[in-house]
C-alpha positions as protocol buffer text, in pm:
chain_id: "A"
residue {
  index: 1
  type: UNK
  ca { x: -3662 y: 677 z: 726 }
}
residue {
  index: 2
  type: UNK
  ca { x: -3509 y: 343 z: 737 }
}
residue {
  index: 3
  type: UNK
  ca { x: -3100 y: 311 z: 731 }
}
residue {
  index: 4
  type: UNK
  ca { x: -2990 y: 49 z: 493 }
}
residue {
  index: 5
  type: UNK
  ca { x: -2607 y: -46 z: 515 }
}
residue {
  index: 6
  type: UNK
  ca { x: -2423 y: -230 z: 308 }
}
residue {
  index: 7
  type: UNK
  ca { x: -2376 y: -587 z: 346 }
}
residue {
  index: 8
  type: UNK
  ca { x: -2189 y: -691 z: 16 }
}
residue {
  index: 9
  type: UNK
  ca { x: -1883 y: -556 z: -164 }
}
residue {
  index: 10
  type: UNK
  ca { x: -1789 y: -675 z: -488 }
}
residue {
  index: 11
  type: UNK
  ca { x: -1401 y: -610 z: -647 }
}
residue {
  index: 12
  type: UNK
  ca { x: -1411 y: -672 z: -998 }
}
residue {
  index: 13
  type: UNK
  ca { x: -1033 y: -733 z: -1097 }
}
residue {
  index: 14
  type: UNK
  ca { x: -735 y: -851 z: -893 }
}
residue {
  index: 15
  type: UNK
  ca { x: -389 y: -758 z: -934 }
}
residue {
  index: 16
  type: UNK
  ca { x: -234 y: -530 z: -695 }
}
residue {
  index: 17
  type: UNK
  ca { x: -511 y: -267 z: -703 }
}
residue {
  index: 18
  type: UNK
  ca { x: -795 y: -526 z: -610 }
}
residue {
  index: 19
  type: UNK
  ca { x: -623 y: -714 z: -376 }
}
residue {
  index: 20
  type: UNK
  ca { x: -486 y: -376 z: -182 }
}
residue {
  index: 21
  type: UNK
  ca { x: -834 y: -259 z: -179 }
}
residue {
  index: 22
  type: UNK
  ca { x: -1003 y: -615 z: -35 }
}
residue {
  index: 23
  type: UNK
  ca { x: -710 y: -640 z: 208 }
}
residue {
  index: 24
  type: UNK
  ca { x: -774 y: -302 z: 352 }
}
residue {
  index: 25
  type: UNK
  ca { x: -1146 y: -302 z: 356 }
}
residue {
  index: 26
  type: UNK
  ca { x: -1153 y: -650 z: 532 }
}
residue {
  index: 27
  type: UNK
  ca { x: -910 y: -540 z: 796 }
}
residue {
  index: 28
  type: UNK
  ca { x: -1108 y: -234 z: 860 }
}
residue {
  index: 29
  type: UNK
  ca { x: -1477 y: -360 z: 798 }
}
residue {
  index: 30
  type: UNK
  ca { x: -1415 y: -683 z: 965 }
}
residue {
  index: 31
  type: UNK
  ca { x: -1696 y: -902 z: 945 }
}
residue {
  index: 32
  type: UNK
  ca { x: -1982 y: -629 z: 879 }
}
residue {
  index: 33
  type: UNK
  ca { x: -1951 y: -697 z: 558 }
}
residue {
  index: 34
  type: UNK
  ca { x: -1929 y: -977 z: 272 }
}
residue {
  index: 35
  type: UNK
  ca { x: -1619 y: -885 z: 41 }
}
residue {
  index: 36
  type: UNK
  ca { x: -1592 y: -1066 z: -250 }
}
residue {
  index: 37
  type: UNK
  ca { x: -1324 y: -1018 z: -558 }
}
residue {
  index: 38
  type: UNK
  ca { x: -1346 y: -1159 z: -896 }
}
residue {
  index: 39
  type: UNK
  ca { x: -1069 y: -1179 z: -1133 }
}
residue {
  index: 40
  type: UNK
  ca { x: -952 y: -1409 z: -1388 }
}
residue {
  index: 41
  type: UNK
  ca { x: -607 y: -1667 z: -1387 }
}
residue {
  index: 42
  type: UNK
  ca { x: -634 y: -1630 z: -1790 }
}
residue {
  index: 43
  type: UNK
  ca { x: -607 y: -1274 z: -1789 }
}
residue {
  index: 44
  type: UNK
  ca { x: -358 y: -1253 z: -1510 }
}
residue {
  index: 45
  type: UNK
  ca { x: -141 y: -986 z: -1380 }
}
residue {
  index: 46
  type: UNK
  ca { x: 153 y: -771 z: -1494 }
}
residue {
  index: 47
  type: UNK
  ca { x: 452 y: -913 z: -1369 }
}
residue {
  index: 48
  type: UNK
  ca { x: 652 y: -555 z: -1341 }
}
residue {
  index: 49
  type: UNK
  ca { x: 861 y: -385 z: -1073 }
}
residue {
  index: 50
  type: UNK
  ca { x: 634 y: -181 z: -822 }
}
residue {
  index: 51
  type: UNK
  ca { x: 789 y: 153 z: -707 }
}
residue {
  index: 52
  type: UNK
  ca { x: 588 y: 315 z: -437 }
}
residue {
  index: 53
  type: UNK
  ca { x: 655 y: 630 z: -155 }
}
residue {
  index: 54
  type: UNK
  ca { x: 599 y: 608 z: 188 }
}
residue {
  index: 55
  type: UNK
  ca { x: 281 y: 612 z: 219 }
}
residue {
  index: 56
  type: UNK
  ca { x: 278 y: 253 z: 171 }
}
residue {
  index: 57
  type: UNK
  ca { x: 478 y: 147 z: 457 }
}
residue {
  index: 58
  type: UNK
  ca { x: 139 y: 272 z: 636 }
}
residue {
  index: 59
  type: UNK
  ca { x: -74 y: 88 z: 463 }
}
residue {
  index: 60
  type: UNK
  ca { x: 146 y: -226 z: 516 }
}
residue {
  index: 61
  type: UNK
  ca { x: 160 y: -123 z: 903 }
}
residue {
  index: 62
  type: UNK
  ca { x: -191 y: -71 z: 931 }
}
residue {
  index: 63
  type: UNK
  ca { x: -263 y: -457 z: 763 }
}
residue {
  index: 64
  type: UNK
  ca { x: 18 y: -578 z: 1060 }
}
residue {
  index: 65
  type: UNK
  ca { x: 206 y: -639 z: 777 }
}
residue {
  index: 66
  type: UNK
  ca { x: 581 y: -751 z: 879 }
}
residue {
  index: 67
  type: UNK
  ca { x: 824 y: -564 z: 685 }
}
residue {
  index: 68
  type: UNK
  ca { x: 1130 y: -832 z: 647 }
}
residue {
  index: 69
  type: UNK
  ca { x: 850 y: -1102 z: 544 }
}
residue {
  index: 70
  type: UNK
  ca { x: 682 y: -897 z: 312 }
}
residue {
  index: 71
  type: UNK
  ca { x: 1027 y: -771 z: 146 }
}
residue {
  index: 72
  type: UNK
  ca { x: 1137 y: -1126 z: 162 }
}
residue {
  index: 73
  type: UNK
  ca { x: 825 y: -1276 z: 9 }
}
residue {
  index: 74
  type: UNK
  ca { x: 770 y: -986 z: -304 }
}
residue {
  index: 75
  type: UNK
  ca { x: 1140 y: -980 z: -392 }
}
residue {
  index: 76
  type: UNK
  ca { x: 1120 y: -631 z: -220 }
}
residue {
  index: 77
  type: UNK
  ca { x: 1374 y: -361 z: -175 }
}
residue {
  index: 78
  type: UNK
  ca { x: 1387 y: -52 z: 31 }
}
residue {
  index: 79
  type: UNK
  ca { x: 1420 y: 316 z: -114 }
}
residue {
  index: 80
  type: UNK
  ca { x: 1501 y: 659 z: -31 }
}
residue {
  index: 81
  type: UNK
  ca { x: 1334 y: 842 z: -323 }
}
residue {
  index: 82
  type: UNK
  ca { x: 1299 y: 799 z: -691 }
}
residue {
  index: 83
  type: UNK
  ca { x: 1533 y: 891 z: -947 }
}
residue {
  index: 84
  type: UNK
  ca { x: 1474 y: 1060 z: -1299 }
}
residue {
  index: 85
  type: UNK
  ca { x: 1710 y: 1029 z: -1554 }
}
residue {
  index: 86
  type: UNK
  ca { x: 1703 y: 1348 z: -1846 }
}
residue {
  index: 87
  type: UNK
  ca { x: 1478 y: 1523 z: -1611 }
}
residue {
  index: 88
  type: UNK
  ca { x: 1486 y: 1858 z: -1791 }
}
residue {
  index: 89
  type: UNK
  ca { x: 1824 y: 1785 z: -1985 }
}
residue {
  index: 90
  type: UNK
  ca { x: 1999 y: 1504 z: -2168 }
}
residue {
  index: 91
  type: UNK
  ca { x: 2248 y: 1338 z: -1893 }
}
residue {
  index: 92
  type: UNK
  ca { x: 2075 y: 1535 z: -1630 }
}
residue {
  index: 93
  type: UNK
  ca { x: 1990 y: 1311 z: -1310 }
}
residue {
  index: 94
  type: UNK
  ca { x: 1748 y: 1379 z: -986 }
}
residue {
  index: 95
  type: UNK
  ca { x: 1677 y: 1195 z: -699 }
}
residue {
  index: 96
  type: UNK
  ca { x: 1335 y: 1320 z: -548 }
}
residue {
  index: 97
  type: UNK
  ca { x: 1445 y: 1197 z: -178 }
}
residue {
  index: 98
  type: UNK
  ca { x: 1135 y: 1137 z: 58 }
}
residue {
  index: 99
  type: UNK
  ca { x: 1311 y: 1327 z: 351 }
}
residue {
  index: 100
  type: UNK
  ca { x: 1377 y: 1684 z: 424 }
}
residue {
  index: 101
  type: UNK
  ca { x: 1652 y: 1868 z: 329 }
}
residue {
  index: 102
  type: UNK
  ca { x: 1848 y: 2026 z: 531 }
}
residue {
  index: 103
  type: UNK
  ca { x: 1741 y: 2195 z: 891 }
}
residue {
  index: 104
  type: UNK
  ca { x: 1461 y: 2445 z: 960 }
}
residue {
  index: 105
  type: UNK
  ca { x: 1607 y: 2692 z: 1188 }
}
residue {
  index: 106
  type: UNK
  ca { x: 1323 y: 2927 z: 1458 }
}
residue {
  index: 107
  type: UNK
  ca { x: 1076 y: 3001 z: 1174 }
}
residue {
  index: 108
  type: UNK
  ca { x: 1287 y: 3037 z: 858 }
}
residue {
  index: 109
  type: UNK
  ca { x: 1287 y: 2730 z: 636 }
}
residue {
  index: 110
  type: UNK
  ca { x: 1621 y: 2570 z: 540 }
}
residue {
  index: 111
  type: UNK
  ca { x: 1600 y: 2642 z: 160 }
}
residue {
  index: 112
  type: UNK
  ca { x: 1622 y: 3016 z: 250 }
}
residue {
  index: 113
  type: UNK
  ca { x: 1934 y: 2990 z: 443 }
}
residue {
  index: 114
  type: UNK
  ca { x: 2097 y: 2766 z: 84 }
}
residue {
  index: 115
  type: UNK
  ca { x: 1952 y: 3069 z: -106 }
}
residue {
  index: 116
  type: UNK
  ca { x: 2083 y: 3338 z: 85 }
}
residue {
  index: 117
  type: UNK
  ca { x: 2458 y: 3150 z: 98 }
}
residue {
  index: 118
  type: UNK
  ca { x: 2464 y: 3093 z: -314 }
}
residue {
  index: 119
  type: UNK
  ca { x: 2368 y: 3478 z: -311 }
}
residue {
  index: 120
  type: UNK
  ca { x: 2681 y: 3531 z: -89 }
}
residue {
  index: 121
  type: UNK
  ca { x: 2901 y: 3314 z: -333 }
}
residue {
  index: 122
  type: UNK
  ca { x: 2860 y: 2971 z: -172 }
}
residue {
  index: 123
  type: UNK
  ca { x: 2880 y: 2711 z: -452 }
}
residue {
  index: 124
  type: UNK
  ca { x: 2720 y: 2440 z: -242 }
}
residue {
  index: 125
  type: UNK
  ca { x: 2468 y: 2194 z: -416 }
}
residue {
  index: 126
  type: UNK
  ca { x: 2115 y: 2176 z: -181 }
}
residue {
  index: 127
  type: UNK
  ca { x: 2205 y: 1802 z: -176 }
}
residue {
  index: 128
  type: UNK
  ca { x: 2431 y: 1830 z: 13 }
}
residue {
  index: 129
  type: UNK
  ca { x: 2217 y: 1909 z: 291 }
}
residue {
  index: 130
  type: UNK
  ca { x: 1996 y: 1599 z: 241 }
}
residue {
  index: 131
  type: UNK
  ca { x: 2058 y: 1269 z: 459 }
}
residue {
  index: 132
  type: UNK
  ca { x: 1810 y: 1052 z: 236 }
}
residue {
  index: 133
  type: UNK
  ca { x: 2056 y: 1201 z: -99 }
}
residue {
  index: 134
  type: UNK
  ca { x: 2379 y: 1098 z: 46 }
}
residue {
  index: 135
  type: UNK
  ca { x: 2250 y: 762 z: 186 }
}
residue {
  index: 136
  type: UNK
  ca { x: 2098 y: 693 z: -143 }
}
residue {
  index: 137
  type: UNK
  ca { x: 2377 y: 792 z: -375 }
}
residue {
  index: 138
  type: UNK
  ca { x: 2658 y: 581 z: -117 }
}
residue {
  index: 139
  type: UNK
  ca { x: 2380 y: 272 z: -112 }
}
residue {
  index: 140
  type: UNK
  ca { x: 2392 y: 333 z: 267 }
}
residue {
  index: 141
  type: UNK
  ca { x: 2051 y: 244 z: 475 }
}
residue {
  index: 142
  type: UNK
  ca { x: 1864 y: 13 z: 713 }
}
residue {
  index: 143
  type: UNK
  ca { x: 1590 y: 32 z: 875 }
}
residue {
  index: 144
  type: UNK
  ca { x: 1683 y: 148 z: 1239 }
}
residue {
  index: 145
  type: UNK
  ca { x: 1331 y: 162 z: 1430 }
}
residue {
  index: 146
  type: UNK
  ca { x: 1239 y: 519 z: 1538 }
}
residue {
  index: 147
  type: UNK
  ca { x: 1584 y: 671 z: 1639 }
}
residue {
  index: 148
  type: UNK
  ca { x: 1600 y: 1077 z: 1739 }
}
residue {
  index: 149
  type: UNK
  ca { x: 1919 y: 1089 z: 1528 }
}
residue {
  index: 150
  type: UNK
  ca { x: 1734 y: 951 z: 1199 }
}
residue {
  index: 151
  type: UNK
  ca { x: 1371 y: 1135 z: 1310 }
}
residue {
  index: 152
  type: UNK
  ca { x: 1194 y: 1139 z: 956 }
}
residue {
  index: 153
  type: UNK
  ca { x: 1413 y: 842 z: 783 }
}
residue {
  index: 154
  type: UNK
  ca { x: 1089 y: 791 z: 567 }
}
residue {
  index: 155
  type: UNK
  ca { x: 1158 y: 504 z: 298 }
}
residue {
  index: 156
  type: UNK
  ca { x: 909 y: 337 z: 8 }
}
residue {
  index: 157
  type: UNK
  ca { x: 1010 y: -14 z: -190 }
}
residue {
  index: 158
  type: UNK
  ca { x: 1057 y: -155 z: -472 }
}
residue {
  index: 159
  type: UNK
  ca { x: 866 y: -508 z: -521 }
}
residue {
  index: 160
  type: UNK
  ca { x: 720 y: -735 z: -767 }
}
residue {
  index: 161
  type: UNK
  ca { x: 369 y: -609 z: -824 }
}
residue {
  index: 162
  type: UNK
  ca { x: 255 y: -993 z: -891 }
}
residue {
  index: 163
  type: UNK
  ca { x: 454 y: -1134 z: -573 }
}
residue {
  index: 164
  type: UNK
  ca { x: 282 y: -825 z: -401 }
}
residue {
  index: 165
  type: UNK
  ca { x: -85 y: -907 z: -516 }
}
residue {
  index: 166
  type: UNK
  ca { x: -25 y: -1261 z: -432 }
}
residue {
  index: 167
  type: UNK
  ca { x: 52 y: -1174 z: -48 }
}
residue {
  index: 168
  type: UNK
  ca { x: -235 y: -937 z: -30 }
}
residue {
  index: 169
  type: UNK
  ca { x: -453 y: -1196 z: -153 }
}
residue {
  index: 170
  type: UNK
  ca { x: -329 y: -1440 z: 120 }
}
residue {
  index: 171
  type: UNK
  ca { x: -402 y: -1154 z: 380 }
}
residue {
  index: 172
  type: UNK
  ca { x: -766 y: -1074 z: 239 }
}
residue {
  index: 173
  type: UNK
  ca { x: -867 y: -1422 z: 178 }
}
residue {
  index: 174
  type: UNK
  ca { x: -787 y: -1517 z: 559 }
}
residue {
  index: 175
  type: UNK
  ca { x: -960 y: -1220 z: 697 }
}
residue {
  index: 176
  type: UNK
  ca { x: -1229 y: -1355 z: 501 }
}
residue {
  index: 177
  type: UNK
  ca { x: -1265 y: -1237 z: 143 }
}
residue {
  index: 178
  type: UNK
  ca { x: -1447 y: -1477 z: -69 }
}
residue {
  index: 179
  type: UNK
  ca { x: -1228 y: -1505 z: -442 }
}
residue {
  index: 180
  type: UNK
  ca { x: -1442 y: -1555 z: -784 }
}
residue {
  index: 181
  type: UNK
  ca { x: -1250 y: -1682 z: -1066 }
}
C-alpha cells in the first residue's frame, strides 16, 4: 500500500475564520504543503467587534504573534471575562471572569468553603473572592508577564474582526499562502 499525503490545501472564504485557519496551518505545516485561500474583495468581511477567551492568546503565541502590535494594529483591547446583561432577570448583570475564584484549600474546592459560610449567615457575594471580578469592575489590569502573585491572570480581547483578518492575512501570505481573489 502506497501512502499518499497531501500536497494542496484549499480555504474557500477569508475573513477571520479563513485567514486564522491558513495562518495556523502554514506555521505548523511549513512548506510540506501548498496553502491556498480564495475569497472575494466584493463580498468582503464583517466589520464587527471580535470578543474572544483565552484561548486565543495561545493561538496568537503560537503564530509569534506580538501582543502590543497586534492590539495596536486590530484596534484591540484586553479583557477579563465577558459580561451579560438580563442574564436570567431584567437589570440583572454577570461577568463570567476567565480566572478562578477564590482559593482551593488541601482538597476542598473554594466554592464549598463560600457555601458553608452563607449557611453560617455570611452575606458575602462569591465575587468577592474573584481577582479577575474586582479588576474588571475597577477597570484595573495590565499585562504583568508571569508573576507568582497574579499565577492564572488569564485575559482574552476585544478587536476588530476585519483589522484582525487583515493581520492574519499578512502573517499567512509571508509564510507562504498563495491568495485567490
Amino acid at each position: 500500500m502506497t501512502k499518499q499525503f497531501i500536497k494542496r490545501v484549499v480555504i474557500v472564504g477569508g475573513g477571520t475564520a479563513g485567514w486564522m485557519t491558513a495562518a495556523l496551518l502554514s506555521k505548523a505545516l511549513r512548506h510540506d504543503v501548498q496553502i491556498e485561500l480564495i475569497e472575494s474583495e466584493e463580498i468582503g468581511t464583517v466589520g464587527v467587534g471580535e470578543a474572544t477567551i483565552p484561548q486565543i492568546a495561545l493561538f496568537n503565541k503560537y503564530l509569534q504573534i506580538d501582543d502590543n502590535d497586534f492590539i495596536a494594529k486590530t484596534n484591540g483591547s484586553l479583557k477579563l471575562g465577558i459580561e451579560f446583561v438580563n442574564w436570567g432577570t431584567q437589570g440583572n448583570r454577570y461577568i463570567h471572569t476567565f480566572g478562578t475564584i477564590g482559593r482551593d484549600l488541601e482538597l476542598i474546592d473554594f466554592h464549598h468553603y463560600w457555601l458553608r459560610a452563607r449557611e453560617m449567615g455570611m452575606d458575602v457575594s462569591l465575587w468577592d473572592y474573584s481577582v479577575h471580578y474586582r479588576a474588571a469592575i475597577s477597570n484595573k489590569f495590565d499585562r504583568l508577564g508571569p508573576t507568582p502573585e497574579l499565577a492564572g491572570m488569564g485575559y482574552a480581547y476585544h478587536f476588530d474582526a476585519a483589522l484582525y483578518a487583515r493581520y492574519l492575512r499578512n502573517i499567512a501570505e509571508k509564510n507562504g499562502v498563495i491568495r485567490t481573489e
